[in-house]
mmCIF file of C-alpha atoms in Angstrom:
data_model
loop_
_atom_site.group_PDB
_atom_site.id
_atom_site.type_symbol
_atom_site.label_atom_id
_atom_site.label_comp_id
_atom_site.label_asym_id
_atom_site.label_seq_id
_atom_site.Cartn_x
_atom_site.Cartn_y
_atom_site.Cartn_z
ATOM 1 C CA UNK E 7 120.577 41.635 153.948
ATOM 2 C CA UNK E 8 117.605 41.926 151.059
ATOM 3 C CA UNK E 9 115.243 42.932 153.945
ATOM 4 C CA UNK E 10 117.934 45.556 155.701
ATOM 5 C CA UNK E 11 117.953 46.951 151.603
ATOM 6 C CA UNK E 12 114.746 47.229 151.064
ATOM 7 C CA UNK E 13 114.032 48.856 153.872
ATOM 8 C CA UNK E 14 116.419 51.440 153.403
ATOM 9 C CA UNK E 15 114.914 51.552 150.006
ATOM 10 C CA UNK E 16 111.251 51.779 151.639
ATOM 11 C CA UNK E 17 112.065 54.150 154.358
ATOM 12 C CA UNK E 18 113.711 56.687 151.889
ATOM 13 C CA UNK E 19 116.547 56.759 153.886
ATOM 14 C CA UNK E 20 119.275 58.897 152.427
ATOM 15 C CA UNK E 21 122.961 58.265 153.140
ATOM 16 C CA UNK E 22 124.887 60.167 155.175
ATOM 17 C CA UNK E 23 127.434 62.292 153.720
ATOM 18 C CA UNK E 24 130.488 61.993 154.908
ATOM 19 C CA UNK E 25 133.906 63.238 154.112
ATOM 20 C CA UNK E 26 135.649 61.369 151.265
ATOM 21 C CA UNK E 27 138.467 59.201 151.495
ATOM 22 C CA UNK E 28 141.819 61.800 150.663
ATOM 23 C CA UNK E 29 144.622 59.223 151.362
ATOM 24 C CA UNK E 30 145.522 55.766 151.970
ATOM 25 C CA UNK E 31 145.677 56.337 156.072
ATOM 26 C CA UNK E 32 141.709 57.527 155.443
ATOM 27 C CA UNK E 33 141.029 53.927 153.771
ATOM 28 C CA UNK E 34 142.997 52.062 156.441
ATOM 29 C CA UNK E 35 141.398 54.188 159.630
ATOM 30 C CA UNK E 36 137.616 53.581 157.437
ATOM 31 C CA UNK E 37 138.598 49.897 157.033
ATOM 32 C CA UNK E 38 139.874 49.236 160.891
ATOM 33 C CA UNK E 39 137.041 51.967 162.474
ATOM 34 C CA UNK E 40 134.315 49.518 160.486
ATOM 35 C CA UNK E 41 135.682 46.148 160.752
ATOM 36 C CA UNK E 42 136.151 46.593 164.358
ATOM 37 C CA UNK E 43 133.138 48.157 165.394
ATOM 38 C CA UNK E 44 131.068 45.524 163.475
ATOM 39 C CA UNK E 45 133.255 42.653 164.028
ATOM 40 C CA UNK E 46 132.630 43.078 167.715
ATOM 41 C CA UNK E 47 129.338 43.609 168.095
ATOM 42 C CA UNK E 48 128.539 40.319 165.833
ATOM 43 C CA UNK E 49 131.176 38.608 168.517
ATOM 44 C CA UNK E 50 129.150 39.473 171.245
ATOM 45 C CA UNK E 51 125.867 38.857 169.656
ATOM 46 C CA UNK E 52 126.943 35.604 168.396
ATOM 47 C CA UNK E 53 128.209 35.288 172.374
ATOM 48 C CA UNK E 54 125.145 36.392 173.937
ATOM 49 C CA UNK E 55 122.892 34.090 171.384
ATOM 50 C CA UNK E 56 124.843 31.034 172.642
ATOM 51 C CA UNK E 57 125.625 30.409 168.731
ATOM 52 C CA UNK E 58 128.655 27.937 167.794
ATOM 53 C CA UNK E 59 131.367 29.214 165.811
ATOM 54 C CA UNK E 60 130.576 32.675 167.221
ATOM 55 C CA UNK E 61 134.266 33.692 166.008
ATOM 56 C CA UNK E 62 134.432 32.865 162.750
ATOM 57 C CA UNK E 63 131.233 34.565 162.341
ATOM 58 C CA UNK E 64 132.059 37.519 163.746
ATOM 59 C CA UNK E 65 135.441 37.755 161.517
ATOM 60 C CA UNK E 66 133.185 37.233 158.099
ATOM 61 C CA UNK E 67 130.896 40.247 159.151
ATOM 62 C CA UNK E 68 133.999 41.984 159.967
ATOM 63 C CA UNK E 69 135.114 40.970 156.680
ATOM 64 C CA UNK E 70 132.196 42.241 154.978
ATOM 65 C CA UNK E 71 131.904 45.757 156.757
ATOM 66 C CA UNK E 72 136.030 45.895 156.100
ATOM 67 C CA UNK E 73 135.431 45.385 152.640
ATOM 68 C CA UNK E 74 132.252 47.842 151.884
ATOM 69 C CA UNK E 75 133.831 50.817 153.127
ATOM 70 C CA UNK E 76 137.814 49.854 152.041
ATOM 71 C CA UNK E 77 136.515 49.405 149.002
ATOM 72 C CA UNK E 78 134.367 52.592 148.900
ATOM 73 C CA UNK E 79 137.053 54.635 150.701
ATOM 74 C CA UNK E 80 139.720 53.184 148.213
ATOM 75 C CA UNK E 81 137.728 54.508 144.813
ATOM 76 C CA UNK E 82 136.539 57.785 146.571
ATOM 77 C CA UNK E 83 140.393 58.325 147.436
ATOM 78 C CA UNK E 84 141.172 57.115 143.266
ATOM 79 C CA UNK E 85 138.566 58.851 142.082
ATOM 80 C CA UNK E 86 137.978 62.114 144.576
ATOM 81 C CA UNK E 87 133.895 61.349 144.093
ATOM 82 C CA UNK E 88 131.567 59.204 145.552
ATOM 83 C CA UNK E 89 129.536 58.120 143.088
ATOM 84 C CA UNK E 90 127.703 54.254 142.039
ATOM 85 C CA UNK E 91 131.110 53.216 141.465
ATOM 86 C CA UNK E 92 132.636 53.834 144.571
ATOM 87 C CA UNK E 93 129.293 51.892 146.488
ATOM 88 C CA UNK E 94 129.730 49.079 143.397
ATOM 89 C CA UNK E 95 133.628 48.879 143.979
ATOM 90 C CA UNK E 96 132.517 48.835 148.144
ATOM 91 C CA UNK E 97 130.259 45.658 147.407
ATOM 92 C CA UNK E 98 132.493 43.941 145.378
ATOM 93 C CA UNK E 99 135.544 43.746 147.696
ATOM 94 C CA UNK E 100 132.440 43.254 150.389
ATOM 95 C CA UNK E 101 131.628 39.760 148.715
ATOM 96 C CA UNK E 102 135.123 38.682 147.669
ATOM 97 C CA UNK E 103 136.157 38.961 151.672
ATOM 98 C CA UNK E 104 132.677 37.771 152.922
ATOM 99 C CA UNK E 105 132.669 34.447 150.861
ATOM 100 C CA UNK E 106 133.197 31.734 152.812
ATOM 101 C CA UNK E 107 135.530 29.462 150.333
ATOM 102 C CA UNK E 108 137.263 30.513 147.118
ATOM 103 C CA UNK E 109 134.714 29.108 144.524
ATOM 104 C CA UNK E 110 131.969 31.079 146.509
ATOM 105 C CA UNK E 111 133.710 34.542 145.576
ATOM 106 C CA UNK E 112 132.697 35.087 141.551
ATOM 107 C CA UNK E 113 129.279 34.332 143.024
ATOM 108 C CA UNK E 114 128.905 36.838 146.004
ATOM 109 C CA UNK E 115 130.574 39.670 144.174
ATOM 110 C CA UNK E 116 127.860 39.505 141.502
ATOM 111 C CA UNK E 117 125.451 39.439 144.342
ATOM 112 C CA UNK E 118 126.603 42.170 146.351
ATOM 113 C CA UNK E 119 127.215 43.864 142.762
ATOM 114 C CA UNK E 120 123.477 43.265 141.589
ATOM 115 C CA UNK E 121 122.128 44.122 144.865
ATOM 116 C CA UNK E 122 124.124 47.138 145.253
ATOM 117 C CA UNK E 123 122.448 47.937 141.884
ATOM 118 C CA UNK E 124 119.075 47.185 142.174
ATOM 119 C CA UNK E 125 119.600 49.850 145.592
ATOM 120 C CA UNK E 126 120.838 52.551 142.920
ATOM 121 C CA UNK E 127 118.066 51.830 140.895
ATOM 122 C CA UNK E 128 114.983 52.327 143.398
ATOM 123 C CA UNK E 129 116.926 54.605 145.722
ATOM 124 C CA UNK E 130 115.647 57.465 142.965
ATOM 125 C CA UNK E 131 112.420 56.492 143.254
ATOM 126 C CA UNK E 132 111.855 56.072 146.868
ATOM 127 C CA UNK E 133 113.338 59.470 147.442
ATOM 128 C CA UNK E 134 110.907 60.902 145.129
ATOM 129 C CA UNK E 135 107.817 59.165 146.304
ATOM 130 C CA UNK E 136 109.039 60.375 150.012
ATOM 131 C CA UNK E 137 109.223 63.861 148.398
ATOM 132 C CA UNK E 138 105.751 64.021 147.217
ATOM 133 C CA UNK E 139 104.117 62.840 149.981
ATOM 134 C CA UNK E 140 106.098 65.346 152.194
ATOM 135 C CA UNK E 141 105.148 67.965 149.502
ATOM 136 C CA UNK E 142 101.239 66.989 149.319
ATOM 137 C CA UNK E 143 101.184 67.230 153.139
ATOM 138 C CA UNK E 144 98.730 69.763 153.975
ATOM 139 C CA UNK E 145 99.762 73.183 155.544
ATOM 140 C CA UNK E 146 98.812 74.865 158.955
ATOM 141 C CA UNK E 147 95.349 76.203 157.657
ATOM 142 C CA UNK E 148 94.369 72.592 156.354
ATOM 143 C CA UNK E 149 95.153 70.863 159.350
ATOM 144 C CA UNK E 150 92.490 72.613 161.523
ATOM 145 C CA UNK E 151 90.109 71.464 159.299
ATOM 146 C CA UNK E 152 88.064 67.785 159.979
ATOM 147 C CA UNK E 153 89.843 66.243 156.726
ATOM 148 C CA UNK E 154 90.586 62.453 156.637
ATOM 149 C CA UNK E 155 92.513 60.919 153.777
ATOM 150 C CA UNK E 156 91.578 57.912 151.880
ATOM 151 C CA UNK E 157 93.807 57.187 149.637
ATOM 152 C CA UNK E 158 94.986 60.388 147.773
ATOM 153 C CA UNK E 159 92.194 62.278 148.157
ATOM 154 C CA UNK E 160 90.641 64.391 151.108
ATOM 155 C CA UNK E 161 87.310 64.168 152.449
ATOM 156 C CA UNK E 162 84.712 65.525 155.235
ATOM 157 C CA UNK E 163 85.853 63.511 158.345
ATOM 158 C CA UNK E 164 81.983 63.517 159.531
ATOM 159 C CA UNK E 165 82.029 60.273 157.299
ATOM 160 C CA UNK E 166 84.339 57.883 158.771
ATOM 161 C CA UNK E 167 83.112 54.999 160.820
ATOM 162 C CA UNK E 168 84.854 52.291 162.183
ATOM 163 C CA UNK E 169 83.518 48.739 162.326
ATOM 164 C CA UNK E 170 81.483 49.183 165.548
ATOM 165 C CA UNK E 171 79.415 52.484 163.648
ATOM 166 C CA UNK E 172 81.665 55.060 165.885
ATOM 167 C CA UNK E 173 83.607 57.854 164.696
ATOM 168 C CA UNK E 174 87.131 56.915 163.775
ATOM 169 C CA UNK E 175 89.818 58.871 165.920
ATOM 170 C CA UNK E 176 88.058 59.466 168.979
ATOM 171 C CA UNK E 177 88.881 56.428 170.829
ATOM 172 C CA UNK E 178 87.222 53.919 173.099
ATOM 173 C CA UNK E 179 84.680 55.812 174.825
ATOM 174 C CA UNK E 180 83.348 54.821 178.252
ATOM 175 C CA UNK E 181 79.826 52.854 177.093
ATOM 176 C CA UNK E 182 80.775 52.674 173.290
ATOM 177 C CA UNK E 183 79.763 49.290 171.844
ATOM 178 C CA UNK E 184 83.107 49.036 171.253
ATOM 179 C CA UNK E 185 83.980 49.091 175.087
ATOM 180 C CA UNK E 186 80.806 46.555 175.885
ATOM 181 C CA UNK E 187 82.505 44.276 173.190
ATOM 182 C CA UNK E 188 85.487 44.634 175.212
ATOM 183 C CA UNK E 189 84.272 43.798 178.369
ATOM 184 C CA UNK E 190 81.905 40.756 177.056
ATOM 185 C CA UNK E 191 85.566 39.161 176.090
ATOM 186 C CA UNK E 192 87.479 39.670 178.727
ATOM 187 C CA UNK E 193 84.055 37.958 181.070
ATOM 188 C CA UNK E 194 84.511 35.465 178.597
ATOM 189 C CA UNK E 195 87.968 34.853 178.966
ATOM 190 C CA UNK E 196 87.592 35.394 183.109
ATOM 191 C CA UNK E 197 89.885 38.486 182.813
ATOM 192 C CA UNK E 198 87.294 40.532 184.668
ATOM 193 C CA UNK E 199 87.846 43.659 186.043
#
């Protein structure tokens, strides 16, 4: 679950906006329509895997995916917004229902909590570094131009050499040291051609 939010985080993936929550039948058809659809595609993982238990996992992800968007649904429908509260409110009923005993629940739903928060926190700052590198992209005119990037900064691409002394970008070239490396290898290994 860190990894799935940190890539989200990394990625600059932006959520999707969807219609907010106007009524209780919008909660219960967001709470069924997720539940469901995630509850059975963990069941047939968990099938396919060979996994014991394969129900009982499949009802706590079911649990959790109810809870994250009843949750969120419930305070977007409360509140008419959809706001950090509404995704906090969403995480907390996600860890009371996903906890697997009773004594487990304070301690998820300050984990989903803090992890919901730490995703508020860098979400800002992921969509801003995404924005500058989309904005210090260069235009049409640039981009018939040889320019390589290192780092930050452009320069001539007459100057970059891979390993093997060859211009980067052009490929393995029929005779390029890189291709007689290649070859020696694969005579070493018997794969010859």
């Amino acid at each position: 679950m860190l990894a799935l939010a940190f890539a989200t985080v990394a990625t600059g993936a932006s959520r999707p906006r969807l219609p907010l929550a106007s009524g209780p039948s919008d909660v219960v058809r967001q709470v069924v329509m997720s539940g469901g659809v995630v509850g059975t595609g963990s069941l047939l993982f968990n099938l396919a895997a060979g996994r014991p238990a394969a129900l009982r996992r499949a009802r706590r992800w079911a649990a959790v995916s109810a809870g994250f968007s009843g949750g969120r649904a419930t305070c977007q429908w409360v509140h008419k917004t959809d706001d950090v509260f509404a995704r906090l409110a969403g995480a907390c009923c996600a860890g009371a229902l996903g906890a697997p005993s009773l004594p487990q629940v304070p301690v998820r739903v300050l984990s989903f909590a803090a992890l919901t928060l730490l995703i508020e926190r860098l979400e800002p700052l992921a969509e801003g570094q995404l924005r500058s590198i989309q904005l210090s992209t260069p235009g049409i005119e640039e981009r018939r131009r040889p320019w390589r990037y290192v780092g930050n900064t452009p320069q001539a691409a007459g100057a970059a050499r891979n390993v093997f002394g060859e211009r980067v970008g052009e490929g393995v070239r029929p005779g390029s040291r890189l291709e007689r490396w290649i070859e020696s290898l694969n005579r070493e290994l018997g794969h010859v051609q």
